[in-house]
């Protein structure tokens, strides 16, 4: 059985609703969805999906605990991660819970596409699932142009573990990928963990914890992977990120130079921003109307009606706010 997976808790409630609605807009209720819990803060999303029989929350506690332990062991092997994290947080592990998307490797679907909660589906996923007939891992993004958010670029061991050629072509964003169940059995995980403990952990980038680990797992295990951004003809491929400002919307679908996007990723925009907008704050961000359409697809009467002038999501703070912030009297938005 094929399905779509995502990772969420109540902090990303509005984004999760929009994602599920976008999937329903493409597939109706024929495509099953599995939500992997980031943590125990899932009361609101549990209520939301109670009336959606094709959507489930993953509750295999043995699998969840197994992946939790694996990730703790990975970071315990890293020479500097704990020190770096202590500079920004009191938590022992940074953004612990992001890795729980890995439960899909044990989960209910034989083949799946994982989508971050801050994405929206724009097209059927036939070409993605079709590639799983030939590869174990399929992605469609342009992360390969930026190694810095995947591995520690300055680690001398990095090019000992992976060739420069592989690093230029095989890295990917962990916000969208397709694979299948049981691709990382326990024995393989143990083998990867041993490699990390033998010194390879230093190549991992601590501030994108799930992304660096899953890239390492895929590349180090040698499974067959494919990035459609590198394989599709130039006149067929599309972008996927909210940072691209040239997409055109038609009937609430985005197009890139005439080609329909597979998905749009609102990467870099905080969950707080989406919450504020859904509460009625007139903060503008790229492709906001597309997001609001899917967020309120089944309850358009609840869609916020803005009457004030919109404020840009990335607007610079006022001079007064900057002065107060410098004096330690104001807290800036993150």
Coordinates of C-alpha atoms in Angstrom, one line a residue:
X1 CA 0.0 0.0 0.0
X2 CA 1.2 3.5 -0.9
X3 CA 0.7 6.5 1.4
X4 CA 1.9 9.9 2.4
X5 CA 3.6 10.6 5.7
X6 CA 4.3 13.8 7.7
X7 CA 5.6 14.9 11.1
X8 CA 3.5 17.2 13.3
X9 CA 2.4 18.4 16.7
X10 CA -0.1 21.1 17.8
X11 CA 2.4 23.9 17.1
X12 CA 2.1 23.2 13.4
X13 CA -1.7 22.6 13.5
X14 CA -2.6 25.1 10.8
X15 CA 0.1 23.9 8.4
X16 CA -0.9 20.2 9.0
X17 CA -4.5 21.0 8.1
X18 CA -3.5 22.8 5.0
X19 CA -1.2 19.9 3.9
X20 CA -3.9 17.3 4.5
X21 CA -6.4 19.4 2.6
X22 CA -4.0 19.8 -0.3
X23 CA -3.6 16.0 -0.4
X24 CA -7.4 15.6 -0.4
X25 CA -7.7 18.2 -3.2
X26 CA -5.5 16.0 -5.4
X27 CA -6.6 12.5 -4.3
X28 CA -9.9 12.9 -2.5
X29 CA -9.8 10.5 0.4
X30 CA -8.2 7.7 -1.5
X31 CA -4.6 8.5 -0.4
X32 CA -3.9 7.4 3.2
X33 CA -1.9 9.7 5.4
X34 CA 0.1 8.9 8.5
X35 CA 1.1 11.6 10.9
X36 CA 4.2 10.9 13.0
X37 CA 4.1 12.7 16.3
X38 CA 6.9 15.1 17.0
X39 CA 6.2 14.9 20.7
X40 CA 3.2 14.3 23.0
X41 CA 1.6 17.7 22.2
X42 CA -0.9 16.3 19.7
X43 CA -4.4 16.9 21.3
X44 CA -5.5 19.4 18.7
X45 CA -4.4 17.4 15.7
X46 CA -5.9 14.2 17.1
X47 CA -9.3 15.9 17.3
X48 CA -8.8 17.3 13.8
X49 CA -8.2 13.9 12.1
X50 CA -10.9 12.1 14.1
X51 CA -13.3 12.8 11.3
X52 CA -10.8 11.8 8.6
X53 CA -10.7 8.0 8.4
X54 CA -8.0 8.0 5.8
X55 CA -5.6 9.8 8.2
X56 CA -4.0 8.2 11.3
X57 CA -1.5 9.2 13.9
X58 CA 1.4 6.7 14.3
X59 CA 1.3 5.0 17.6
X60 CA 3.9 2.2 17.4
X61 CA 5.6 3.1 20.7
X62 CA 8.3 0.4 20.2
X63 CA 9.3 1.9 16.9
X64 CA 9.2 5.4 18.3
X65 CA 11.4 4.5 21.2
X66 CA 13.8 2.5 19.0
X67 CA 14.4 5.5 16.8
X68 CA 14.7 7.8 19.8
X69 CA 17.4 5.6 21.2
X70 CA 19.2 5.4 17.8
X71 CA 19.3 9.2 17.4
X72 CA 20.5 9.7 21.0
X73 CA 23.3 7.2 20.3
X74 CA 24.2 9.0 17.1
X75 CA 24.6 12.4 18.8
X76 CA 26.3 10.9 21.8
X77 CA 29.0 9.8 19.3
X78 CA 29.4 13.4 18.0
X79 CA 32.5 15.2 19.4
X80 CA 31.1 18.7 19.6
X81 CA 27.3 18.7 19.2
X82 CA 26.4 18.9 22.9
X83 CA 28.8 21.9 23.3
X84 CA 27.3 23.7 20.3
X85 CA 23.7 23.1 21.4
X86 CA 24.4 24.4 24.9
X87 CA 25.1 27.8 23.3
X88 CA 21.5 28.1 22.1
X89 CA 19.4 25.9 24.4
X90 CA 19.4 24.0 27.7
X91 CA 18.1 20.9 26.0
X92 CA 20.5 18.0 25.8
X93 CA 19.5 17.2 22.2
X94 CA 18.6 19.9 19.6
X95 CA 15.1 19.7 18.1
X96 CA 14.6 16.2 19.5
X97 CA 11.6 14.7 17.7
X98 CA 12.3 15.8 14.2
X99 CA 13.7 12.4 13.5
X100 CA 10.4 10.7 14.4
X101 CA 9.6 10.8 10.7
X102 CA 12.0 7.8 10.5
X103 CA 9.1 5.8 11.9
X104 CA 7.9 5.6 8.3
X105 CA 10.6 2.9 7.7
X106 CA 8.6 0.7 10.1
X107 CA 5.2 2.2 9.4
X108 CA 1.9 1.2 7.8
X109 CA 2.8 1.9 4.1
X110 CA 4.9 -0.4 1.8
X111 CA 5.9 2.7 -0.2
X112 CA 5.5 6.3 1.0
X113 CA 6.2 9.9 0.3
X114 CA 7.3 11.9 3.3
X115 CA 6.3 15.6 3.2
X116 CA 7.1 18.2 5.9
X117 CA 4.1 19.8 7.6
X118 CA 5.0 23.1 6.0
X119 CA 4.5 21.8 2.4
X120 CA 1.5 21.6 0.2
X121 CA 0.9 19.0 -2.5
X122 CA 0.4 20.5 -5.9
X123 CA 0.4 17.4 -8.2
X124 CA -0.3 13.7 -8.2
X125 CA 2.8 11.8 -7.1
X126 CA 2.8 9.2 -9.9
X127 CA 6.3 10.1 -11.2
X128 CA 7.7 9.9 -7.6
X129 CA 6.2 6.5 -6.8
X130 CA 7.2 5.3 -10.3
X131 CA 10.8 6.0 -9.6
X132 CA 10.6 3.7 -6.6
X133 CA 10.3 0.9 -9.2
X134 CA 14.0 1.6 -10.0
X135 CA 15.4 3.3 -6.9
X136 CA 15.2 2.8 -3.1
X137 CA 15.2 6.6 -2.4
X138 CA 13.7 9.4 -4.5
X139 CA 13.9 13.1 -3.9
X140 CA 13.1 16.3 -5.8
X141 CA 14.9 19.4 -4.6
X142 CA 18.0 21.6 -5.0
X143 CA 19.7 21.0 -1.7
X144 CA 22.7 19.7 -3.6
X145 CA 23.7 23.3 -4.2
X146 CA 24.2 23.9 -0.5
X147 CA 26.3 21.4 1.4
X148 CA 26.5 23.6 4.6
X149 CA 23.1 22.5 6.0
X150 CA 23.7 18.8 5.5
X151 CA 27.3 18.1 6.7
X152 CA 30.1 19.8 8.5
X153 CA 31.9 21.2 5.4
X154 CA 35.2 21.9 7.3
X155 CA 35.5 18.4 8.7
X156 CA 38.6 16.8 7.1
X157 CA 36.9 13.4 7.4
X158 CA 34.0 14.4 5.2
X159 CA 35.8 13.7 1.9
X160 CA 37.2 10.5 3.4
X161 CA 33.7 9.2 3.9
X162 CA 32.1 10.5 0.8
X163 CA 33.8 11.6 -2.5
X164 CA 33.5 15.2 -3.6
X165 CA 31.5 14.0 -6.6
X166 CA 28.9 12.3 -4.4
X167 CA 28.7 15.4 -2.1
X168 CA 27.9 17.5 -5.1
X169 CA 25.0 15.3 -6.3
X170 CA 23.6 13.1 -3.7
X171 CA 22.7 15.3 -0.7
X172 CA 19.0 16.2 -0.4
X173 CA 16.5 18.1 1.7
X174 CA 14.7 16.0 4.3
X175 CA 11.4 17.8 3.8
X176 CA 10.3 15.7 0.9
X177 CA 11.4 12.2 -0.1
X178 CA 10.0 8.8 -1.1
X179 CA 11.1 5.4 0.0
X180 CA 9.8 2.1 1.3
X181 CA 9.2 0.2 4.5
X182 CA 12.1 -1.8 6.1
X183 CA 14.8 0.0 4.1
X184 CA 16.9 0.5 7.3
X185 CA 16.6 -2.8 9.3
X186 CA 18.1 -2.9 12.8
X187 CA 21.3 -4.6 11.7
X188 CA 22.0 -1.9 9.1
X189 CA 21.3 0.8 11.8
X190 CA 23.7 -0.9 14.1
X191 CA 26.4 -1.0 11.4
X192 CA 25.9 2.7 10.6
X193 CA 26.1 3.6 14.3
X194 CA 29.4 1.7 14.7
X195 CA 30.8 3.7 11.8
X196 CA 29.7 6.9 13.5
X197 CA 31.3 5.8 16.8
X198 CA 34.5 5.1 15.0
X199 CA 34.9 8.8 14.1
X200 CA 32.5 9.5 11.3
X201 CA 30.0 11.3 13.5
X202 CA 32.1 14.5 13.2
X203 CA 30.8 15.0 9.7
X204 CA 27.2 15.4 10.9
X205 CA 25.8 19.0 11.0
X206 CA 24.2 19.4 14.5
X207 CA 21.8 22.2 13.6
X208 CA 19.8 20.2 11.0
X209 CA 19.6 17.0 13.1
X210 CA 17.1 14.9 11.1
X211 CA 18.5 16.1 7.8
X212 CA 22.1 15.3 8.4
X213 CA 21.3 11.8 9.8
X214 CA 19.0 10.7 7.1
X215 CA 21.5 11.9 4.4
X216 CA 24.2 9.9 6.1
X217 CA 22.0 6.9 6.4
X218 CA 21.1 6.9 2.7
X219 CA 24.6 7.7 1.4
X220 CA 26.6 5.5 3.8
X221 CA 24.3 2.5 3.3
X222 CA 24.7 2.6 -0.5
X223 CA 21.1 2.3 -1.4
X224 CA 20.0 3.4 -4.8
X225 CA 18.9 7.1 -4.9
X226 CA 17.5 9.5 -7.5
X227 CA 17.0 13.2 -7.5
X228 CA 14.5 14.3 -10.1
X229 CA 15.9 17.8 -10.0
X230 CA 19.0 16.3 -11.6
X231 CA 17.3 13.7 -13.8
X232 CA 14.3 15.5 -15.4
X233 CA 14.8 17.4 -18.6
X234 CA 15.4 21.1 -18.1
X235 CA 12.1 22.0 -19.7
X236 CA 10.1 19.8 -17.3
X237 CA 11.7 20.3 -13.9
X238 CA 10.3 22.8 -11.4
X239 CA 11.3 24.6 -8.3
X240 CA 9.7 23.8 -4.9
X241 CA 10.7 26.4 -2.4
X242 CA 8.8 29.5 -1.2
X243 CA 12.0 31.4 -1.7
X244 CA 11.4 31.3 -5.5
X245 CA 9.3 34.3 -6.3
X246 CA 8.5 33.5 -10.0
X247 CA 5.8 30.8 -9.5
X248 CA 2.4 31.7 -11.0
X249 CA -0.8 30.5 -9.4
X250 CA -3.8 29.3 -11.3
X251 CA -6.9 27.7 -9.7
X252 CA -4.8 27.4 -6.4
X253 CA -2.0 25.4 -8.2
X254 CA 1.5 26.8 -8.6
X255 CA 3.3 26.7 -11.9
X256 CA 7.0 27.2 -12.8
X257 CA 7.4 28.4 -16.4
X258 CA 4.3 26.5 -17.3
X259 CA 5.1 23.3 -15.5
X260 CA 2.9 22.4 -12.5
X261 CA 4.9 22.1 -9.2
X262 CA 4.9 18.8 -7.4
X263 CA 4.9 20.5 -4.1
X264 CA 5.6 23.9 -2.5
X265 CA 7.8 24.0 0.6
X266 CA 7.3 27.0 2.9
X267 CA 10.8 26.5 4.2
X268 CA 12.2 29.0 6.6
X269 CA 8.8 30.4 7.7
X270 CA 8.0 29.8 11.3
X271 CA 4.9 28.0 12.6
X272 CA 4.3 31.1 14.7
X273 CA 3.8 33.1 11.5
X274 CA 1.2 30.8 10.1
X275 CA -0.6 30.8 13.5
X276 CA -0.6 34.6 13.6
X277 CA -2.1 34.9 10.1
X278 CA -4.8 32.3 10.8
X279 CA -5.7 34.3 13.9
X280 CA -6.3 37.3 11.6
X281 CA -3.0 39.2 11.7
X282 CA -2.4 40.7 8.3
X283 CA 1.2 39.5 7.7
X284 CA 2.1 38.9 4.1
X285 CA 4.4 36.1 2.9
X286 CA 5.0 34.5 -0.4
X287 CA 2.1 32.4 -1.8
X288 CA 0.0 33.3 1.3
X289 CA -3.3 33.0 -0.6
X290 CA -2.4 29.5 -1.7
X291 CA -1.8 28.4 1.9
X292 CA -5.0 30.1 3.1
X293 CA -7.0 28.4 0.4
X294 CA -5.9 24.9 1.5
X295 CA -6.0 25.7 5.2
X296 CA -9.7 26.7 4.9
X297 CA -10.6 24.4 2.1
X298 CA -13.5 22.8 4.0
X299 CA -14.4 25.8 6.1
X300 CA -14.0 28.9 3.9
X301 CA -16.3 30.9 6.1
X302 CA -13.5 30.8 8.8
X303 CA -10.8 32.2 6.5
X304 CA -9.5 35.5 8.0
X305 CA -10.7 38.6 6.2
X306 CA -8.0 41.3 6.3
X307 CA -8.9 45.0 6.4
X308 CA -5.6 46.6 7.3
X309 CA -2.5 47.2 5.2
X310 CA -0.4 44.0 5.2
X311 CA 2.9 43.8 7.0
X312 CA 5.7 41.9 5.3
X313 CA 6.7 38.8 7.2
X314 CA 10.4 39.8 7.0
X315 CA 9.9 43.6 7.6
X316 CA 12.7 45.2 9.5
X317 CA 11.8 46.3 13.0
X318 CA 11.2 50.0 13.6
X319 CA 13.9 52.3 14.9
X320 CA 12.3 52.4 18.3
X321 CA 12.1 48.6 18.5
X322 CA 15.8 48.3 17.4
X323 CA 16.8 50.8 20.2
X324 CA 14.7 49.0 22.8
X325 CA 16.1 45.6 21.6
X326 CA 19.7 47.0 21.9
X327 CA 18.9 48.1 25.5
X328 CA 17.5 44.6 26.2
X329 CA 14.0 46.0 26.7
X330 CA 12.3 44.3 23.7
X331 CA 12.3 40.8 22.4
X332 CA 12.5 40.4 18.7
X333 CA 10.5 37.8 16.7
X334 CA 12.3 34.7 15.6

